[in-house]
Amino acid sequence: MTPTIQVVGVGRVFGDVEALDDVDLDIRRGEVLAVLGENGAGKTTLMRIIGGLDQPSTGHLLRNGEPFAPGSPREAVEARIALVHQHFALVPTMLPAEIVLLFRAERERRCDRRTAAEQLRVLAADLGFEIDLERPVGEQSVGEQQRLELLRALDSNPDVLLLDEPTAVLTDDEATAMLDVVRRLAHDQDRAVVLITHRLREVIAAADRVVVLRAGKVVSPVSAIGERTPESLAAEMVGSEVPAIARKDHNRGQQVLAMQQVSAGKLTKADLSVREGEIVGVAGVDGNGQVGLELAVAGLARVTSGTIRMGDVDLAGMHPRARIAAGLAYLPSDRYARGLIGPMLCTENVMLGRTPWRLQDITADTSVRMRRWAVKGEPHHRADSLSGGNAQKLVAAREFSEGTRLVLACQPTRGLDPGAARHLRQQLLDFAAQGGAVIWISADLDELMESADQLLVASGGRLLGPEERPFDRTRIGLWMGGAV
């Protein structure tokens, strides 16, 4: 059978960066093909070429055996190819039905909002999704927004579906449900589905075949999942086995931050404290007050009650420059909304909030930081040209600085490949071992249980705990599920 899409010798060069090099790939109906690779390996670039957002420098595509060169996303949609982006292409102020109408072809825009809403409801029900049609997109959880992204793509009835990290912002239960839908789309509806994910166990659970890219090249040809393991796939991605993180018990010193009876956003009368040499983990299903906690500690949200203090300094409402001067480093959960300014250069992003530098000094400093954190890019590149994982590493490269006393790390490894995630986790552990304090908010319970000294659980806007090592996973699971 002729593959639905064939990628033949495709290369893509951006300036002096070779994103793809002689890539061959075939995509078939009725199966899920997983595309794996480190951050910056070229996965998203490949999907953008197939989806009409970018053009190859060399090579070509075939569609059902015929030459195919989509010059725009609309041409790809007309060829029944849909791309679900890693970063949502949604308008926060719009209702779900309005989003669907926005993305429809010109000939279908006469459909009224009520009809579009009913069509969206039927499509969601067919996939087993619940969708709130009356609430603006910006007021919905990240899980709801991810489901809407998939529904928006399916509204064009594609037979090729390109999914770029569809579970990166989902909890484990949400990810499991999403992957079940992905398999049904391929196996029951005979669509060709391409899945980019860093969650290796998801590949084993959901994919039929897998291909591994490294530095823009195919290093492991397309093959059936068979007896593949997460460990063997990780080794292929990074060229060697990913070592476990090294966690050492260490002395905890004086209190660095004290939060008492704080309410902000969905967070209600929460207490939290962290000491020198300590990692305090905050687990929980997204939407239970974590964003309120994050923004309150970062000084970016109005605290309606309670206090947050680092020594004699009140962090509530603090200007970012004063926050940095107080010794607080911040890795935001949304690196694009609160961590980087996309159109600015990497050099300019590293300067944000810092004392003015001479240009040549900050360029040299940025280069050193980017090498230290293995950021694939150059100081003169725009931040929005980086892959999601490399953007996260650039934020970390800026925030880990001399004089930092407390790191507020919010979903720090979300979207990172195993090697990069391990490196960032190790940096946080080493920072604590040297006497630094860490507040680590994550939806990845395994990550927190491996790294934290104390665990709190965000549930219904409250912070439950703390729980000291060794952690009782059953109790924490009950807290996360609201069974308290």
Short mmCIF file of N, CA and C in Angstrom, two decimals, residues 272-403:
data_model
loop_
_atom_site.label_atom_id
_atom_site.label_comp_id
_atom_site.label_asym_id
_atom_site.label_seq_id
_atom_site.Cartn_x
_atom_site.Cartn_y
_atom_site.Cartn_z
N LEU A 272 3.10 27.74 53.58
CA LEU A 272 4.25 27.04 53.01
C LEU A 272 5.51 27.70 53.53
N SER A 273 6.49 26.88 53.85
CA SER A 273 7.79 27.43 54.22
C SER A 273 8.88 26.57 53.61
N VAL A 274 10.03 27.19 53.31
CA VAL A 274 11.16 26.47 52.74
C VAL A 274 12.43 27.02 53.34
N ARG A 275 13.35 26.10 53.64
CA ARG A 275 14.59 26.47 54.29
C ARG A 275 15.79 26.30 53.37
N GLU A 276 16.92 26.81 53.80
CA GLU A 276 18.16 26.61 53.07
C GLU A 276 18.42 25.11 52.91
N GLY A 277 18.84 24.71 51.72
CA GLY A 277 19.15 23.31 51.50
C GLY A 277 17.94 22.41 51.37
N GLU A 278 16.79 22.98 51.08
CA GLU A 278 15.55 22.19 51.07
C GLU A 278 14.80 22.36 49.76
N ILE A 279 14.23 21.25 49.27
CA ILE A 279 13.32 21.28 48.12
C ILE A 279 11.92 20.94 48.62
N VAL A 280 11.01 21.87 48.47
CA VAL A 280 9.61 21.65 48.81
C VAL A 280 8.84 21.46 47.51
N GLY A 281 8.30 20.26 47.33
CA GLY A 281 7.53 19.95 46.13
C GLY A 281 6.06 20.21 46.34
N VAL A 282 5.41 20.69 45.29
CA VAL A 282 3.95 20.91 45.32
C VAL A 282 3.35 20.09 44.19
N ALA A 283 2.63 19.02 44.54
CA ALA A 283 2.01 18.15 43.56
C ALA A 283 0.53 18.52 43.42
N GLY A 284 -0.14 17.86 42.48
CA GLY A 284 -1.57 18.08 42.33
C GLY A 284 -1.99 18.17 40.88
N VAL A 285 -3.25 17.90 40.63
CA VAL A 285 -3.83 18.04 39.30
C VAL A 285 -3.93 19.52 38.98
N ASP A 286 -3.55 19.91 37.75
CA ASP A 286 -3.60 21.31 37.35
C ASP A 286 -4.98 21.91 37.63
N GLY A 287 -4.98 23.18 38.03
CA GLY A 287 -6.24 23.88 38.26
C GLY A 287 -6.68 23.90 39.71
N ASN A 288 -5.80 23.45 40.62
CA ASN A 288 -6.17 23.38 42.04
C ASN A 288 -5.47 24.45 42.87
N GLY A 289 -5.03 25.52 42.24
CA GLY A 289 -4.43 26.62 42.97
C GLY A 289 -2.95 26.81 42.70
N GLN A 290 -2.36 25.94 41.84
CA GLN A 290 -0.93 26.04 41.60
C GLN A 290 -0.55 27.37 40.95
N VAL A 291 -1.38 27.83 40.00
CA VAL A 291 -1.05 29.10 39.33
C VAL A 291 -1.12 30.26 40.33
N GLY A 292 -2.11 30.25 41.22
CA GLY A 292 -2.19 31.27 42.25
C GLY A 292 -0.97 31.28 43.14
N LEU A 293 -0.50 30.08 43.51
CA LEU A 293 0.71 29.96 44.32
C LEU A 293 1.91 30.49 43.56
N GLU A 294 2.05 30.08 42.33
CA GLU A 294 3.18 30.51 41.50
C GLU A 294 3.24 32.03 41.38
N LEU A 295 2.12 32.64 40.99
CA LEU A 295 2.12 34.08 40.74
C LEU A 295 2.24 34.88 42.03
N ALA A 296 1.71 34.34 43.12
CA ALA A 296 1.83 35.04 44.40
C ALA A 296 3.28 35.09 44.86
N VAL A 297 3.99 33.95 44.79
CA VAL A 297 5.39 33.92 45.21
C VAL A 297 6.26 34.74 44.27
N ALA A 298 5.91 34.72 42.97
CA ALA A 298 6.68 35.49 42.00
C ALA A 298 6.39 36.99 42.09
N GLY A 299 5.38 37.38 42.86
CA GLY A 299 5.03 38.79 42.99
C GLY A 299 4.24 39.31 41.81
N LEU A 300 3.57 38.41 41.07
CA LEU A 300 2.85 38.80 39.86
C LEU A 300 1.33 38.74 40.03
N ALA A 301 0.85 38.38 41.21
CA ALA A 301 -0.60 38.32 41.44
C ALA A 301 -0.94 39.06 42.72
N ARG A 302 -2.14 39.58 42.75
CA ARG A 302 -2.59 40.29 43.96
C ARG A 302 -2.92 39.26 45.05
N VAL A 303 -2.26 39.42 46.18
CA VAL A 303 -2.52 38.56 47.33
C VAL A 303 -3.65 39.20 48.13
N THR A 304 -4.78 38.51 48.20
CA THR A 304 -5.96 39.08 48.85
C THR A 304 -5.93 38.92 50.37
N SER A 305 -5.11 37.97 50.86
CA SER A 305 -4.93 37.84 52.30
C SER A 305 -3.63 37.09 52.56
N GLY A 306 -3.09 37.27 53.76
CA GLY A 306 -1.88 36.57 54.14
C GLY A 306 -0.61 37.31 53.77
N THR A 307 0.52 36.70 54.08
CA THR A 307 1.83 37.32 53.84
C THR A 307 2.79 36.31 53.20
N ILE A 308 3.71 36.83 52.39
CA ILE A 308 4.81 36.03 51.81
C ILE A 308 6.08 36.82 52.04
N ARG A 309 7.00 36.25 52.81
CA ARG A 309 8.20 37.00 53.16
C ARG A 309 9.46 36.18 52.93
N MET A 310 10.49 36.85 52.37
CA MET A 310 11.85 36.32 52.34
C MET A 310 12.65 37.18 53.30
N GLY A 311 12.87 36.67 54.49
CA GLY A 311 13.50 37.49 55.52
C GLY A 311 12.60 38.67 55.85
N ASP A 312 13.12 39.89 55.68
CA ASP A 312 12.34 41.09 55.96
C ASP A 312 11.63 41.64 54.73
N VAL A 313 11.73 40.92 53.62
CA VAL A 313 11.19 41.41 52.35
C VAL A 313 9.83 40.78 52.08
N ASP A 314 8.83 41.61 51.77
CA ASP A 314 7.50 41.14 51.40
C ASP A 314 7.46 40.99 49.87
N LEU A 315 7.24 39.76 49.40
CA LEU A 315 7.27 39.49 47.96
C LEU A 315 5.99 39.88 47.24
N ALA A 316 4.89 40.02 47.98
CA ALA A 316 3.61 40.26 47.34
C ALA A 316 3.64 41.54 46.50
N GLY A 317 3.36 41.43 45.21
CA GLY A 317 3.31 42.59 44.33
C GLY A 317 4.66 43.21 44.02
N MET A 318 5.74 42.50 44.34
CA MET A 318 7.07 43.06 44.16
C MET A 318 7.41 43.20 42.67
N HIS A 319 8.08 44.29 42.30
CA HIS A 319 8.55 44.48 40.93
C HIS A 319 9.57 43.40 40.60
N PRO A 320 9.57 42.86 39.37
CA PRO A 320 10.51 41.79 39.02
C PRO A 320 11.97 42.12 39.32
N ARG A 321 12.40 43.38 39.10
CA ARG A 321 13.79 43.72 39.37
C ARG A 321 14.10 43.63 40.87
N ALA A 322 13.15 44.04 41.70
CA ALA A 322 13.34 43.93 43.14
C ALA A 322 13.32 42.47 43.58
N ARG A 323 12.49 41.66 42.91
CA ARG A 323 12.44 40.22 43.20
C ARG A 323 13.81 39.59 42.95
N ILE A 324 14.43 39.95 41.83
CA ILE A 324 15.75 39.41 41.51
C ILE A 324 16.77 39.87 42.56
N ALA A 325 16.69 41.13 42.95
CA ALA A 325 17.62 41.66 43.96
C ALA A 325 17.48 40.95 45.29
N ALA A 326 16.26 40.47 45.58
CA ALA A 326 16.02 39.75 46.84
C ALA A 326 16.54 38.32 46.79
N GLY A 327 16.94 37.86 45.59
CA GLY A 327 17.50 36.52 45.46
C GLY A 327 16.53 35.47 45.00
N LEU A 328 15.43 35.87 44.35
CA LEU A 328 14.43 34.91 43.88
C LEU A 328 14.58 34.69 42.38
N ALA A 329 14.82 33.45 41.97
CA ALA A 329 14.86 33.07 40.56
C ALA A 329 13.53 32.38 40.23
N TYR A 330 13.05 32.58 39.01
CA TYR A 330 11.70 32.17 38.66
C TYR A 330 11.69 31.44 37.32
N LEU A 331 11.31 30.16 37.34
CA LEU A 331 11.09 29.38 36.13
C LEU A 331 9.59 29.22 35.97
N PRO A 332 8.93 30.02 35.13
CA PRO A 332 7.47 30.04 35.06
C PRO A 332 6.90 28.80 34.38
N SER A 333 5.66 28.48 34.72
CA SER A 333 4.99 27.33 34.09
C SER A 333 4.70 27.60 32.63
N ASP A 334 4.49 28.86 32.26
CA ASP A 334 4.29 29.24 30.86
C ASP A 334 5.48 30.08 30.44
N ARG A 335 6.46 29.43 29.84
CA ARG A 335 7.72 30.12 29.52
C ARG A 335 7.53 31.22 28.49
N TYR A 336 6.52 31.10 27.63
CA TYR A 336 6.31 32.11 26.60
C TYR A 336 5.54 33.32 27.12
N ALA A 337 4.59 33.09 28.02
CA ALA A 337 3.80 34.20 28.54
C ALA A 337 4.55 34.97 29.61
N ARG A 338 5.38 34.27 30.42
CA ARG A 338 5.99 34.94 31.57
C ARG A 338 7.51 34.78 31.65
N GLY A 339 8.11 34.04 30.72
CA GLY A 339 9.55 33.81 30.82
C GLY A 339 10.37 34.46 29.73
N LEU A 340 9.80 34.57 28.53
CA LEU A 340 10.55 35.08 27.39
C LEU A 340 9.71 36.06 26.58
N ILE A 341 10.39 36.90 25.82
CA ILE A 341 9.73 37.76 24.83
C ILE A 341 10.18 37.26 23.47
N GLY A 342 9.29 36.56 22.77
CA GLY A 342 9.63 35.83 21.57
C GLY A 342 10.37 36.61 20.50
N PRO A 343 9.92 37.82 20.11
CA PRO A 343 10.60 38.55 19.04
C PRO A 343 11.97 39.08 19.42
N MET A 344 12.30 39.09 20.72
CA MET A 344 13.61 39.58 21.14
C MET A 344 14.68 38.51 20.99
N LEU A 345 15.93 38.94 20.87
CA LEU A 345 17.04 38.01 20.73
C LEU A 345 17.28 37.26 22.04
N CYS A 346 17.97 36.12 21.94
CA CYS A 346 18.33 35.38 23.15
C CYS A 346 19.14 36.27 24.09
N THR A 347 20.06 37.04 23.53
CA THR A 347 20.87 37.96 24.34
C THR A 347 19.99 38.93 25.10
N GLU A 348 19.01 39.50 24.44
CA GLU A 348 18.12 40.48 25.08
C GLU A 348 17.27 39.82 26.15
N ASN A 349 16.85 38.56 25.93
CA ASN A 349 16.07 37.86 26.94
C ASN A 349 16.90 37.55 28.18
N VAL A 350 18.18 37.25 27.98
CA VAL A 350 19.05 37.00 29.14
C VAL A 350 19.27 38.28 29.95
N MET A 351 19.16 39.45 29.30
CA MET A 351 19.34 40.73 30.00
C MET A 351 18.11 41.13 30.82
N LEU A 352 16.96 40.52 30.55
CA LEU A 352 15.72 40.98 31.18
C LEU A 352 15.85 41.01 32.70
N GLY A 353 15.56 42.17 33.28
CA GLY A 353 15.58 42.31 34.73
C GLY A 353 16.95 42.46 35.33
N ARG A 354 17.98 42.41 34.51
CA ARG A 354 19.34 42.48 35.03
C ARG A 354 19.89 43.91 34.94
N THR A 355 20.96 44.14 35.70
CA THR A 355 21.65 45.43 35.64
C THR A 355 22.17 45.65 34.22
N PRO A 356 22.04 46.86 33.67
CA PRO A 356 22.50 47.10 32.29
C PRO A 356 23.95 46.66 32.09
N TRP A 357 24.18 46.02 30.96
CA TRP A 357 25.50 45.54 30.58
C TRP A 357 25.94 46.24 29.28
N ARG A 358 27.23 46.20 29.02
CA ARG A 358 27.68 46.54 27.67
C ARG A 358 27.33 45.38 26.76
N LEU A 359 26.97 45.68 25.52
CA LEU A 359 26.47 44.66 24.60
C LEU A 359 27.46 43.51 24.43
N GLN A 360 28.75 43.83 24.30
CA GLN A 360 29.72 42.77 24.07
C GLN A 360 29.84 41.86 25.28
N ASP A 361 29.65 42.42 26.50
CA ASP A 361 29.73 41.61 27.71
C ASP A 361 28.54 40.66 27.81
N ILE A 362 27.34 41.18 27.56
CA ILE A 362 26.16 40.33 27.69
C ILE A 362 26.12 39.29 26.59
N THR A 363 26.65 39.60 25.40
CA THR A 363 26.70 38.61 24.33
C THR A 363 27.61 37.45 24.72
N ALA A 364 28.77 37.78 25.28
CA ALA A 364 29.70 36.73 25.73
C ALA A 364 29.08 35.92 26.86
N ASP A 365 28.42 36.61 27.81
CA ASP A 365 27.79 35.93 28.93
C ASP A 365 26.68 35.01 28.45
N THR A 366 25.87 35.49 27.49
CA THR A 366 24.78 34.68 26.95
C THR A 366 25.33 33.44 26.27
N SER A 367 26.41 33.60 25.52
CA SER A 367 27.02 32.47 24.84
C SER A 367 27.47 31.41 25.83
N VAL A 368 28.09 31.85 26.93
CA VAL A 368 28.55 30.91 27.97
C VAL A 368 27.36 30.20 28.59
N ARG A 369 26.32 30.94 28.91
CA ARG A 369 25.14 30.35 29.55
C ARG A 369 24.46 29.35 28.61
N MET A 370 24.35 29.70 27.34
CA MET A 370 23.69 28.80 26.39
C MET A 370 24.49 27.51 26.20
N ARG A 371 25.82 27.61 26.20
CA ARG A 371 26.63 26.39 26.10
C ARG A 371 26.49 25.55 27.35
N ARG A 372 26.49 26.20 28.52
CA ARG A 372 26.40 25.47 29.78
C ARG A 372 25.09 24.68 29.87
N TRP A 373 24.03 25.27 29.32
CA TRP A 373 22.72 24.62 29.38
C TRP A 373 22.38 23.89 28.08
N ALA A 374 23.32 23.78 27.18
CA ALA A 374 23.14 23.05 25.91
C ALA A 374 21.92 23.57 25.15
N VAL A 375 21.77 24.90 25.11
CA VAL A 375 20.69 25.52 24.34
C VAL A 375 21.10 25.51 22.87
N LYS A 376 20.30 24.87 22.02
CA LYS A 376 20.62 24.79 20.60
C LYS A 376 20.14 26.07 19.91
N GLY A 377 21.06 26.96 19.68
CA GLY A 377 20.79 28.26 19.09
C GLY A 377 21.98 29.16 19.34
N GLU A 378 21.87 30.41 18.93
CA GLU A 378 22.95 31.37 19.10
C GLU A 378 22.40 32.62 19.78
N PRO A 379 23.27 33.40 20.45
CA PRO A 379 22.80 34.62 21.14
C PRO A 379 22.04 35.57 20.24
N HIS A 380 22.38 35.60 18.92
CA HIS A 380 21.72 36.55 18.02
C HIS A 380 20.42 36.00 17.43
N HIS A 381 20.02 34.77 17.80
CA HIS A 381 18.76 34.22 17.31
C HIS A 381 17.59 34.74 18.14
N ARG A 382 16.44 34.88 17.52
CA ARG A 382 15.23 35.26 18.25
C ARG A 382 14.81 34.11 19.16
N ALA A 383 14.25 34.48 20.32
CA ALA A 383 13.83 33.46 21.28
C ALA A 383 12.73 32.57 20.71
N ASP A 384 11.85 33.15 19.89
CA ASP A 384 10.75 32.34 19.35
C ASP A 384 11.19 31.42 18.22
N SER A 385 12.48 31.43 17.87
CA SER A 385 13.00 30.47 16.90
C SER A 385 13.45 29.19 17.58
N LEU A 386 13.51 29.19 18.91
CA LEU A 386 13.95 28.01 19.65
C LEU A 386 12.80 27.03 19.81
N SER A 387 13.14 25.75 19.90
CA SER A 387 12.13 24.75 20.24
C SER A 387 11.66 24.98 21.67
N GLY A 388 10.55 24.36 22.03
CA GLY A 388 10.00 24.56 23.37
C GLY A 388 10.97 24.21 24.47
N GLY A 389 11.66 23.07 24.31
CA GLY A 389 12.61 22.65 25.34
C GLY A 389 13.80 23.58 25.43
N ASN A 390 14.30 24.05 24.28
CA ASN A 390 15.43 24.98 24.31
C ASN A 390 15.02 26.34 24.86
N ALA A 391 13.77 26.74 24.64
CA ALA A 391 13.28 27.97 25.25
C ALA A 391 13.28 27.85 26.77
N GLN A 392 12.87 26.69 27.27
CA GLN A 392 12.87 26.46 28.72
C GLN A 392 14.30 26.49 29.27
N LYS A 393 15.23 25.90 28.54
CA LYS A 393 16.62 25.91 28.99
C LYS A 393 17.20 27.31 28.98
N LEU A 394 16.77 28.16 28.04
CA LEU A 394 17.24 29.55 28.01
C LEU A 394 16.76 30.30 29.24
N VAL A 395 15.52 30.07 29.65
CA VAL A 395 15.01 30.70 30.88
C VAL A 395 15.85 30.26 32.07
N ALA A 396 16.11 28.96 32.16
CA ALA A 396 16.91 28.45 33.27
C ALA A 396 18.32 29.03 33.24
N ALA A 397 18.89 29.17 32.05
CA ALA A 397 20.24 29.72 31.93
C ALA A 397 20.29 31.15 32.46
N ARG A 398 19.22 31.91 32.26
CA ARG A 398 19.18 33.28 32.79
C ARG A 398 18.97 33.29 34.30
N GLU A 399 18.07 32.43 34.79
CA GLU A 399 17.64 32.54 36.18
C GLU A 399 18.64 31.99 37.18
N PHE A 400 19.43 30.98 36.79
CA PHE A 400 20.43 30.43 37.71
C PHE A 400 21.63 31.37 37.71
N SER A 401 21.67 32.27 38.68
CA SER A 401 22.71 33.29 38.73
C SER A 401 23.28 33.38 40.13
N GLU A 402 24.42 34.04 40.23
CA GLU A 402 25.02 34.29 41.55
C GLU A 402 24.07 35.16 42.37
N GLY A 403 24.00 34.88 43.66
CA GLY A 403 23.14 35.66 44.55
C GLY A 403 21.74 35.10 44.69
#
